Short mmCIF file of C-alpha atoms and ligand atoms in Angstrom, two decimals:
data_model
loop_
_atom_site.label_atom_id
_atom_site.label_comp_id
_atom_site.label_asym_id
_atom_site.label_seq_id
_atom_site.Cartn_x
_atom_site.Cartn_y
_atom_site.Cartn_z
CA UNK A 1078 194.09 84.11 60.00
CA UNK A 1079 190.93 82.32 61.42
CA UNK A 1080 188.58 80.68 59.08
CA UNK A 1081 185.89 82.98 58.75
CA UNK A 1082 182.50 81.61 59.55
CA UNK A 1083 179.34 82.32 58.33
CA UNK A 1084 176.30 83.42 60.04
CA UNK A 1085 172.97 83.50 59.92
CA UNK A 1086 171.37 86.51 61.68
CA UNK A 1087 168.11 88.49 61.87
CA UNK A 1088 167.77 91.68 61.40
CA UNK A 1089 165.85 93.35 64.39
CA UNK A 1090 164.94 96.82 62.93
CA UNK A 1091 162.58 94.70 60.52
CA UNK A 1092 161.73 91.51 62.03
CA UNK A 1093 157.56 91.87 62.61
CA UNK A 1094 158.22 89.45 65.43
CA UNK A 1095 156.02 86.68 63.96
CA UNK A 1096 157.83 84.12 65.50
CA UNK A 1097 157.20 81.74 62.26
CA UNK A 1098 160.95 80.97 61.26
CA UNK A 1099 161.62 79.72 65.15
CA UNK A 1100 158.31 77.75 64.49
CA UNK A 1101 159.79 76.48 61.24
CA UNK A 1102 163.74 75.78 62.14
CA UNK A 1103 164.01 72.32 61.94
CA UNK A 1104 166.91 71.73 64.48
CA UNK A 1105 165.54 74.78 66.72
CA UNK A 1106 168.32 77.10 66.62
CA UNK A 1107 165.73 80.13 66.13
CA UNK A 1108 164.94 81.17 69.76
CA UNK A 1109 163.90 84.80 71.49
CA UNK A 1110 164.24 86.62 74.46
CA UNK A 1111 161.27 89.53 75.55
CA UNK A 1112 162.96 91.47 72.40
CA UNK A 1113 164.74 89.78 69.75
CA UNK A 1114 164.33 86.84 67.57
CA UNK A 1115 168.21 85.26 67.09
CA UNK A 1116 169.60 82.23 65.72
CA UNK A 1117 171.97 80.33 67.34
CA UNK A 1118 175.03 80.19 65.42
CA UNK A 1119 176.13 76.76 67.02
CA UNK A 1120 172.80 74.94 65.79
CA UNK A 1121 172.09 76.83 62.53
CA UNK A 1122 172.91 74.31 59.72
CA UNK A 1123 172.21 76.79 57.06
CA UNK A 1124 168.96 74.09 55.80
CA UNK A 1125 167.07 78.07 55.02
CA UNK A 1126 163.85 76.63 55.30
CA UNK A 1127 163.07 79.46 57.83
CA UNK A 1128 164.20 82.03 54.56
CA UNK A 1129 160.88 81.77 52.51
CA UNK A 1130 158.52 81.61 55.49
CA UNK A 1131 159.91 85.12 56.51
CA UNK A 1132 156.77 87.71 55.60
CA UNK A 1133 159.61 90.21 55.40
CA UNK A 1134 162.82 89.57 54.50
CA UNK A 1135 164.52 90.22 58.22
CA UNK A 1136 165.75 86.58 58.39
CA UNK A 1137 167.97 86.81 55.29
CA UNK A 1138 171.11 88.61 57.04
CA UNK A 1139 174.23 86.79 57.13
CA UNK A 1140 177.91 87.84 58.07
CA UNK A 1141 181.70 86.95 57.96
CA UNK A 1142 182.57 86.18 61.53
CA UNK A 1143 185.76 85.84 63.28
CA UNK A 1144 183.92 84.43 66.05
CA UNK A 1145 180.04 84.05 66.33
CA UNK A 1146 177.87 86.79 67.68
CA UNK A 1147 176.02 85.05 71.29
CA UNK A 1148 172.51 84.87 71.53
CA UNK A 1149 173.16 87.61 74.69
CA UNK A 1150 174.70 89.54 72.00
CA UNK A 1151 172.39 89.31 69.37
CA UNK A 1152 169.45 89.95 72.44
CA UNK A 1153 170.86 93.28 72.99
CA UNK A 1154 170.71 94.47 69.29
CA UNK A 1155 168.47 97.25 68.03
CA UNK A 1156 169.96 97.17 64.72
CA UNK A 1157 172.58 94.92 62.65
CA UNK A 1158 176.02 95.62 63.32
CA UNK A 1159 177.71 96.38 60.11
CA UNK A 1160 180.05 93.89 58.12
CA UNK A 1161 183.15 95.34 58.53
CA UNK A 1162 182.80 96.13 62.10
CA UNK A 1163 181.80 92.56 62.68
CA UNK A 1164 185.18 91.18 61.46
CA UNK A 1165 187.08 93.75 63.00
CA UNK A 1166 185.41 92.88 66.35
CA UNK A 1167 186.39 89.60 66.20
CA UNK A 1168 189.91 90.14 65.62
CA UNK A 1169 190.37 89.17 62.41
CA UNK A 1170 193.51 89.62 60.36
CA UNK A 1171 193.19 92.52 58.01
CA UNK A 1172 195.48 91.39 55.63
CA UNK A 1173 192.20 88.85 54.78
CA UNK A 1174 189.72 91.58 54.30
CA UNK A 1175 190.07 91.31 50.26
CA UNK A 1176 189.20 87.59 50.32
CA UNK A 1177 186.68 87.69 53.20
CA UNK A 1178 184.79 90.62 50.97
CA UNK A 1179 185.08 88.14 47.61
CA UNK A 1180 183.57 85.81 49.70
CA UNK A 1181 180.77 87.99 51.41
CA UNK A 1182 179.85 89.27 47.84
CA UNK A 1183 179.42 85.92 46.90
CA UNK A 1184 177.47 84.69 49.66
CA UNK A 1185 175.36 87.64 49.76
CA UNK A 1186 174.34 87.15 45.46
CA UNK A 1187 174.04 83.13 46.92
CA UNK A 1188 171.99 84.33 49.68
CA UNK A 1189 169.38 86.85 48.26
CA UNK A 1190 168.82 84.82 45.19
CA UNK A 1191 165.66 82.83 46.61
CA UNK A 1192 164.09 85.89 48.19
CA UNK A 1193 164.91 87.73 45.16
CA UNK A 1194 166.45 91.02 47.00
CA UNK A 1195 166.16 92.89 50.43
CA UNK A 1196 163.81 94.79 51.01
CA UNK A 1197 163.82 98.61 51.73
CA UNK A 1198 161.81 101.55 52.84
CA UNK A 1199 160.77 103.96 49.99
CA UNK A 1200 163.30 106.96 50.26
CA UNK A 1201 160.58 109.36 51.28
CA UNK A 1202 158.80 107.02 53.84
CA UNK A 1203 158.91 108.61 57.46
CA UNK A 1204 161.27 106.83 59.96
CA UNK A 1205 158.93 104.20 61.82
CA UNK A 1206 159.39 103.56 65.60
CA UNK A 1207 160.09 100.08 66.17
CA UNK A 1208 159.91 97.48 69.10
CA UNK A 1209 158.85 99.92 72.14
CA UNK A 1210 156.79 97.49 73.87
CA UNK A 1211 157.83 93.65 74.11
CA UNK A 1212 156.56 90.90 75.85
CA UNK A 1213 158.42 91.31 79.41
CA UNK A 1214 157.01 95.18 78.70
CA UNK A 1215 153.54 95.58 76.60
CA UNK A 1216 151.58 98.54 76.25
CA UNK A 1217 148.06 97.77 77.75
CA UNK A 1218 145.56 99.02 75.44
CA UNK A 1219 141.90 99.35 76.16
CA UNK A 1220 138.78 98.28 73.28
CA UNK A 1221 136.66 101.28 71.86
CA UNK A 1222 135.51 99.29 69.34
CA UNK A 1223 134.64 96.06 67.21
CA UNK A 1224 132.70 95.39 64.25
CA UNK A 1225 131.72 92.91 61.94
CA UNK A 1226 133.11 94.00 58.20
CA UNK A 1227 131.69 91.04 57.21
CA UNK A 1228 128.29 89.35 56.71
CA UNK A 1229 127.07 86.42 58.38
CA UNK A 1230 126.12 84.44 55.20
CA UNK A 1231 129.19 85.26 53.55
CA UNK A 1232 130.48 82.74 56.07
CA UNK A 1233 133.89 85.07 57.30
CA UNK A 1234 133.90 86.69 60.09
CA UNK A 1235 136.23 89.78 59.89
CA UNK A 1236 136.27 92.33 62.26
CA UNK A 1237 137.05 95.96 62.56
CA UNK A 1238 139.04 96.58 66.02
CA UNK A 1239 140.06 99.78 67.21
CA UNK A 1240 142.32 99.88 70.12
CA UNK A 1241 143.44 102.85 72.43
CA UNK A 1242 146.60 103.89 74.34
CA UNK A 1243 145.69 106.51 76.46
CA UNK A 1244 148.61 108.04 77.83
CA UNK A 1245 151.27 105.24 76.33
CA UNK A 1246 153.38 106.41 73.75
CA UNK A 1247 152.71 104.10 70.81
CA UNK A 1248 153.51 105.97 67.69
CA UNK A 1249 152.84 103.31 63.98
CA UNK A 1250 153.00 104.44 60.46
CA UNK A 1251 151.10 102.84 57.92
CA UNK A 1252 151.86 99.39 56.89
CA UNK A 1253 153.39 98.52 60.21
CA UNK A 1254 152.68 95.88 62.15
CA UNK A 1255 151.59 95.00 66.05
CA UNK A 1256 151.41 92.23 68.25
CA UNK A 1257 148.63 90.97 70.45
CA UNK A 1258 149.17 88.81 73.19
CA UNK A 1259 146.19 86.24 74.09
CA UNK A 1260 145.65 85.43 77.58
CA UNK A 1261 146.88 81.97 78.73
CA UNK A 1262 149.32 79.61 77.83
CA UNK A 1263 149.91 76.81 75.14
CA UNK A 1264 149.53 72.89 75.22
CA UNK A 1265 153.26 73.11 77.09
CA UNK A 1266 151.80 75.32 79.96
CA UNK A 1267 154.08 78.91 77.51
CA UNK A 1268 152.44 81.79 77.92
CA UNK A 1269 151.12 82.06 74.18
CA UNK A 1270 152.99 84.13 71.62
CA UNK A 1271 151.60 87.32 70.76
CA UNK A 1272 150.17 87.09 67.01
CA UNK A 1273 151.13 90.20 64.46
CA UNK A 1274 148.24 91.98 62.79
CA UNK A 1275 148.83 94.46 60.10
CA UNK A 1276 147.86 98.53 61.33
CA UNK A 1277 145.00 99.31 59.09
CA UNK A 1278 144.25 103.05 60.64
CA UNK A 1279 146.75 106.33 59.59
CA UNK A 1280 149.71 107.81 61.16
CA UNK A 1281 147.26 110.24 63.06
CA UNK A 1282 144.84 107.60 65.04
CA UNK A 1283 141.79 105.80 63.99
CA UNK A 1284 140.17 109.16 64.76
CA UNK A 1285 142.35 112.07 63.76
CA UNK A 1286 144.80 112.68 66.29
CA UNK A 1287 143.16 110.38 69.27
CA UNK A 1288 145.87 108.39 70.10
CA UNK A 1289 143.94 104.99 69.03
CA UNK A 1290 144.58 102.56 66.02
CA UNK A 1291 142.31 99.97 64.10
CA UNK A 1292 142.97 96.24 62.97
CA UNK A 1293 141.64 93.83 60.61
CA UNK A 1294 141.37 90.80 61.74
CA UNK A 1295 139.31 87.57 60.66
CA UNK A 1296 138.49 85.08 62.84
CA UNK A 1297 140.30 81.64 61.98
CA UNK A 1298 138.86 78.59 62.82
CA UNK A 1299 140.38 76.81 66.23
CA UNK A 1300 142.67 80.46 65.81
CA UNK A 1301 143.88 81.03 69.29
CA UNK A 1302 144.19 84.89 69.35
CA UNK A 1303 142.01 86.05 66.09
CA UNK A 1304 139.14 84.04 68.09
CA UNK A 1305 140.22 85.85 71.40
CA UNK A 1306 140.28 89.44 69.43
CA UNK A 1307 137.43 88.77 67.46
CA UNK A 1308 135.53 88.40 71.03
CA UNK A 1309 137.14 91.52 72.34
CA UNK A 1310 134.37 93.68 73.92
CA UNK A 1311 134.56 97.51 74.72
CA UNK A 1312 136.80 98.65 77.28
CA UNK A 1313 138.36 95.12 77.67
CA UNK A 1314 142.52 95.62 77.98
CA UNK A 1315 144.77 94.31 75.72
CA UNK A 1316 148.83 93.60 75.55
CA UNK A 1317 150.32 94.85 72.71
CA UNK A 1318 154.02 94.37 71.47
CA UNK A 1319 155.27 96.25 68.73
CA UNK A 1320 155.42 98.28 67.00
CA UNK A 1321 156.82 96.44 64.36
CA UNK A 1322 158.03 97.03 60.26
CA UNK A 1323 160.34 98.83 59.39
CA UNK A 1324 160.08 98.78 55.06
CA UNK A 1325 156.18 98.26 54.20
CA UNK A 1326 155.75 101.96 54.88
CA UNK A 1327 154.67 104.30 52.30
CA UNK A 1328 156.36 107.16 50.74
CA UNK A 1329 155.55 110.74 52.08
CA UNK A 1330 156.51 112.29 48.53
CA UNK A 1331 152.41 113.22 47.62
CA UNK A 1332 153.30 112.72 43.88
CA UNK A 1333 154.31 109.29 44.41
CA UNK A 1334 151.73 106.68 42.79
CA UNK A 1335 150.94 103.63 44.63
CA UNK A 1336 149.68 100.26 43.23
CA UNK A 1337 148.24 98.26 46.35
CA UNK A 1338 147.39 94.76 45.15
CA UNK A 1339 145.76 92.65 47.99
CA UNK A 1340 143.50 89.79 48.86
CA UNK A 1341 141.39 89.54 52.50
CA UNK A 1342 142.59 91.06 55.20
CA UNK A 1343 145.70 92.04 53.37
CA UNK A 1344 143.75 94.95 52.79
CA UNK A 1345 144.23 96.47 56.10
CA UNK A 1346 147.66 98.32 55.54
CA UNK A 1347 146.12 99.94 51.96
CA UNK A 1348 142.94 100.97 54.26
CA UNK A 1349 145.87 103.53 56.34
CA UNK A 1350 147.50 104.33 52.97
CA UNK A 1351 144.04 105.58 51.78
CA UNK A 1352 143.15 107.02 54.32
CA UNK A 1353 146.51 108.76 55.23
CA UNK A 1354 146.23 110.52 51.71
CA UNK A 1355 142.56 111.34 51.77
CA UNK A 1356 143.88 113.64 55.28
CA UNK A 1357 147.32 114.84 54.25
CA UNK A 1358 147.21 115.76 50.78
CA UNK A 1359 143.56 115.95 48.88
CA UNK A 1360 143.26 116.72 45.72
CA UNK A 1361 147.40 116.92 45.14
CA UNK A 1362 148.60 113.42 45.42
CA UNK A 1363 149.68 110.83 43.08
CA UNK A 1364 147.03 108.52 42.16
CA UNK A 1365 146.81 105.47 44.28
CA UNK A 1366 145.54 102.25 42.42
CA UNK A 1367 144.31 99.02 44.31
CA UNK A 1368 143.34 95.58 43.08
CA UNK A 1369 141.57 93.72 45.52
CA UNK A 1370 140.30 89.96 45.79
CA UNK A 1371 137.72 88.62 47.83
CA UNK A 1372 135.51 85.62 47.55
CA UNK A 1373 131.92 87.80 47.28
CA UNK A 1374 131.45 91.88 47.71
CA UNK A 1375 129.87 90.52 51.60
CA UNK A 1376 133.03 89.25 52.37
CA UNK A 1377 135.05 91.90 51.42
CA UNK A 1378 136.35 93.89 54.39
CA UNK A 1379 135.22 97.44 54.16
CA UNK A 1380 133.35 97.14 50.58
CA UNK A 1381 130.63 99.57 51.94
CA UNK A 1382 132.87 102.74 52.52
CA UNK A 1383 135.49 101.40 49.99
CA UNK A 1384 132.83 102.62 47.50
CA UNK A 1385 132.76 105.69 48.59
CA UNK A 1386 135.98 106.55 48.55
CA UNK A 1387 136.23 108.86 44.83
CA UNK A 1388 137.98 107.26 42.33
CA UNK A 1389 139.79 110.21 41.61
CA UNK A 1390 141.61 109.60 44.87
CA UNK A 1391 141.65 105.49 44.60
CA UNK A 1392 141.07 103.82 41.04
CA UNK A 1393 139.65 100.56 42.60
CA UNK A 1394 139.31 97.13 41.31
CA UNK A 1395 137.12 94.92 43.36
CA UNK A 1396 137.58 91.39 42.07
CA UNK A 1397 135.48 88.11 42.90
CA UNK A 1398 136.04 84.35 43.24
CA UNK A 1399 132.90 83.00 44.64
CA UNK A 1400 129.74 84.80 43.10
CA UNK A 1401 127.20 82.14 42.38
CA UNK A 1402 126.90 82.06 38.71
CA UNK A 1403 129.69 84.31 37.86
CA UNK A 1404 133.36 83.15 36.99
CA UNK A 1405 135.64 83.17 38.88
CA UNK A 1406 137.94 86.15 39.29
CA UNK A 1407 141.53 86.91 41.30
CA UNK A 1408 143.51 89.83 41.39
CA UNK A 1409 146.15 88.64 38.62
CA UNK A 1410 142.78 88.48 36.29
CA UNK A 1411 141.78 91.80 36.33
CA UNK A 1412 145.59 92.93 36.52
CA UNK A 1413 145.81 91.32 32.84
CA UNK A 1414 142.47 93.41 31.62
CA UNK A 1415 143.98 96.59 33.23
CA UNK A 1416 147.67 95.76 31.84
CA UNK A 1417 148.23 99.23 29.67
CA UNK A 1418 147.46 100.98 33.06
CA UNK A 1419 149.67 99.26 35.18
CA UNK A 1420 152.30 99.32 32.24
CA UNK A 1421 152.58 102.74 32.43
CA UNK A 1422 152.93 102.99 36.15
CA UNK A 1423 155.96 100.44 35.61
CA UNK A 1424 157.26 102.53 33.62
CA UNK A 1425 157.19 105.91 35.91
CA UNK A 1426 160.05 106.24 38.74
CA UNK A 1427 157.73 107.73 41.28
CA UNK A 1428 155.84 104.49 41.57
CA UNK A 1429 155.58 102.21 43.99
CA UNK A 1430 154.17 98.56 44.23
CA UNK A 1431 152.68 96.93 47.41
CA UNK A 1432 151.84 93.50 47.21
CA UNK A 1433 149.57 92.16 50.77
CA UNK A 1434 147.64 89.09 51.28
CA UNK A 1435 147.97 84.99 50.64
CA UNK A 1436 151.67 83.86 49.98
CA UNK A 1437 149.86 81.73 47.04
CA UNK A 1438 149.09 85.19 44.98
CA UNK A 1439 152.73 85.99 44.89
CA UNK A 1440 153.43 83.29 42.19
CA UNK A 1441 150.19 84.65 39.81
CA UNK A 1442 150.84 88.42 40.42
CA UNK A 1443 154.56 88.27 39.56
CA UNK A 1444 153.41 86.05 36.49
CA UNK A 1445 150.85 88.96 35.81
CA UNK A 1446 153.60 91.78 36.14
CA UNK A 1447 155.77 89.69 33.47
CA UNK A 1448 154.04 89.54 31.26
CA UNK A 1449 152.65 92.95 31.31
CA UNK A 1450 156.43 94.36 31.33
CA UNK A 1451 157.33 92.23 28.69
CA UNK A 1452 155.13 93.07 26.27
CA UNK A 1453 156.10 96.44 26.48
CA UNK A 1454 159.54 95.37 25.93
CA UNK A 1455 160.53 95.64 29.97
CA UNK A 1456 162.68 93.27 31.30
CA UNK A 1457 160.58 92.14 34.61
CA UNK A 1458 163.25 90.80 36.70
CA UNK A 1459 165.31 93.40 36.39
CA UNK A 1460 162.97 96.41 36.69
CA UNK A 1461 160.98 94.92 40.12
CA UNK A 1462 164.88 94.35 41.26
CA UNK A 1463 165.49 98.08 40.51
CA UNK A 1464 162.53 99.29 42.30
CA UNK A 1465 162.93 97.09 45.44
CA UNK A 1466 166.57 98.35 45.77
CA UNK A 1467 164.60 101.63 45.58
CA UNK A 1468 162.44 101.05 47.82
CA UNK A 1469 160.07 100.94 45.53
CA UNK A 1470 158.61 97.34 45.46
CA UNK A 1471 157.29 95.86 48.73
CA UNK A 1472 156.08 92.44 49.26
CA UNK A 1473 154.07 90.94 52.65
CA UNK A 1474 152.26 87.56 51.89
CA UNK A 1475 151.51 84.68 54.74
P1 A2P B 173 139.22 81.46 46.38
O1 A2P B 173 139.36 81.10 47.83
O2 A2P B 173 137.79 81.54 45.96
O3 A2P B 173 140.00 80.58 45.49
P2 A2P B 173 140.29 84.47 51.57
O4 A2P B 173 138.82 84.72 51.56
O5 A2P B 173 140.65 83.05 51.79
O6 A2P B 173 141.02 85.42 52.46
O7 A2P B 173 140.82 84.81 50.09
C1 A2P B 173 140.66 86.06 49.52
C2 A2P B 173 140.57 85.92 48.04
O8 A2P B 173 141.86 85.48 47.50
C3 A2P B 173 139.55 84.88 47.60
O9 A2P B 173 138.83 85.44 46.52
C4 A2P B 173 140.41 83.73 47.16
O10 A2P B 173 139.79 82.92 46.15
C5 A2P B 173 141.58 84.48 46.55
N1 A2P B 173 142.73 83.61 46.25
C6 A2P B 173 142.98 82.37 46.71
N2 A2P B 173 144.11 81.87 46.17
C7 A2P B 173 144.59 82.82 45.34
C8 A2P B 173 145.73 82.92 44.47
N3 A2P B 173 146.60 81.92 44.36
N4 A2P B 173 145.90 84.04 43.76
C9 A2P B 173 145.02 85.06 43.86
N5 A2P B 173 143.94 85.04 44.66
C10 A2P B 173 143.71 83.94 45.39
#
């Protein structure tokens, strides 16, 4: 029998298309085509430094191979071909299949072990359209809007844009993602790489049923495409790729609860959550709960209608780090003062946590749910392992 060899693939149902592992890969074995981001199995030295800069989880795929899958090969995927096929495509002997599943088992614990499981889509959660437009092929959509969220003093300048796709076919669900391409090319004379924003509009438009979404998008400082987006001016057109996501989608059962803990701009998906459940289903869903961290109420994206949004609907926890005079707050604070709350939503199998914003609140909101499950005798570990292989649990941090 050949040697089996491992390797390192991406999945392309869920790959946002980010482009940050190829970025990352240290020997440049991460490369793409109009459509897929692949690794080469030739350069791959299995390093995984690419693993925990992945916002979602696609890049940690990995099969027994007879013979590698070609970057032409992996270019034509839509979706992962399954294990078994994989070894029976390359010709393996099947009197090995025993061992080789031993030692995919193993590999697989060895594998998921840093990113702590895979994630998946809630049960209930619609089935998202993925990938329609790429970069050889973007839709071209046209500006109806942009406005400032922000103030100027608060020094952030976040914007509100709402994009339209007049006759194109560009169906999203909440929580995915799209791609915008800036105009121009890099300091190597590339066409630029289209950036990912998170969909912060509902399933049914910006405006009900137009077919139009919104962003949220601050401006970075020297940021090539959040500077040319945050510019954007009405009826200028716009390439979009996407769309993208495929597991930060929320369920469709109305009596699931959701707990939305964000900071920033990682507000945006929880914005289409809201307001997906304030159109579908008022008055008869689950509660929704969301902790939320900014640096002052002026800099918080969409404080003004936030508030208005009944609590009934949205129990909402607006925390601050930066109010002259005040200490200093984050969303793992207030997540300790709240802890019998979120306790009992641990507890309950119809809900469902959603963590969006900086990578650095990972650490202190995992810290937070610890010790809140712990003290009511709830191993953590195990129960946020349980409710990601539910679906249940869904993390997207940069
Ligand atoms: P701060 O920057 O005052 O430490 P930003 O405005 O950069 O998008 O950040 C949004 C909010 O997230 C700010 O209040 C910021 O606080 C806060 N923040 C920064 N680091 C962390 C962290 N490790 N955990 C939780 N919140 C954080």
């Amino acid at each position: 029998m050949n040697k089996p060899l491992k390797q390192h693939l991406i999945d392309p149902e869920i790959c946002i298309r980010c482009y940050t592992c190829e970025m990352t890969c240290p020997v440049e074995a991460i490369t793409h085509d109009d459509s897929n981001v692949v690794i080469d199995a030739a350069k791959c030295d299995f390093c995984l430094d690419c693993i925990p800069v992945c916002p979602t989880g696609s890049i940690d795929e990995w099969r027994f191979v007879a013979k590698p899958y070609s970057l032409d090969d992996q270019f034509g995927w839509a979706e992962l071909p399954a294990q078994g096929e994989i070894v029976a495509a390359g010709g393996d002997d099947a009197e090995g299949g025993d061992d080789l599943q031993a030692a995919m088992e193993a590999l697989l614990a060895e594998a998921h072990k840093g990113a702590g499981g895979k994630a998946k889509a809630p049960a209930t959660a619609a089935k998202p359209s993925v990938n329609l437009y790429n970069l050889g092929k973007p839709a071209v959509a046209k500006v109806q809007g942009n406005f400032r969220l922000t103030s100027d003093e608060s020094g952030s300048d976040v914007r509100h844009i709402i994009l339209d796709f007049g006759s194109q076919h560009f169906p999203v669900l909440e929580g995915q993602s799209i791609g915008i391409i800036p105009p121009g090319t890099d300091a190597n004379g590339k066409p630029h790489l289209p950036r990912l924003y998170s969909v912060s509009s509902p399933r049914d438009g910006e405006r009900r049923n137009y077919n139009n979404l919104s962003l949220t998008v601050k401006r970075e400082d020297k940021g090539v495409c959040s500077n040319y987006v945050c510019d954007l001016k009405l009826g200028d057109e716009v390439q979009v790729t996407g769309p993208f996501g495929a597991t930060f989608l929320m369920p469709d059962d109305p009596s699931a609860r959701l707990l939305m803990i964000c900071t920033g701009t990682g507000s945006a998906p929880f914005r289409g959550f809201t307001m997906r459940r304030q159109r579908a289903a008022a008055g008869t869903s689950g509660d929704m709960v969301m902790f939320f961290g900014a640096r002052t109420p002026d800099s918080l994206p969409y404080f003004g209608p936030l508030n208005k949004v009944p609590e009934r609907l949205l129990k909402k926890h607006l925390v601050f780090s930066r109010i002259p005079g005040v200490d200093k707050e984050y969303v793992q604070d207030r997540m300790m003062v709240e802890q019998e709350a979120i306790a009992d939503m641990l507890a309950d199998p119809r809900t469902h946590i959603y963590i969006c914003g900086l990578k650095g609140m990972e650490q202190g909101v995992e810290h937070a749910f610890k010790n809140i499950a712990e003290s009511t005798g709830m191993p953590w570990e195990a129960t946020r392992d349980v409710m990601r292989d539910e679906g249940r649990y869904h993390v997207e941090t940069y």
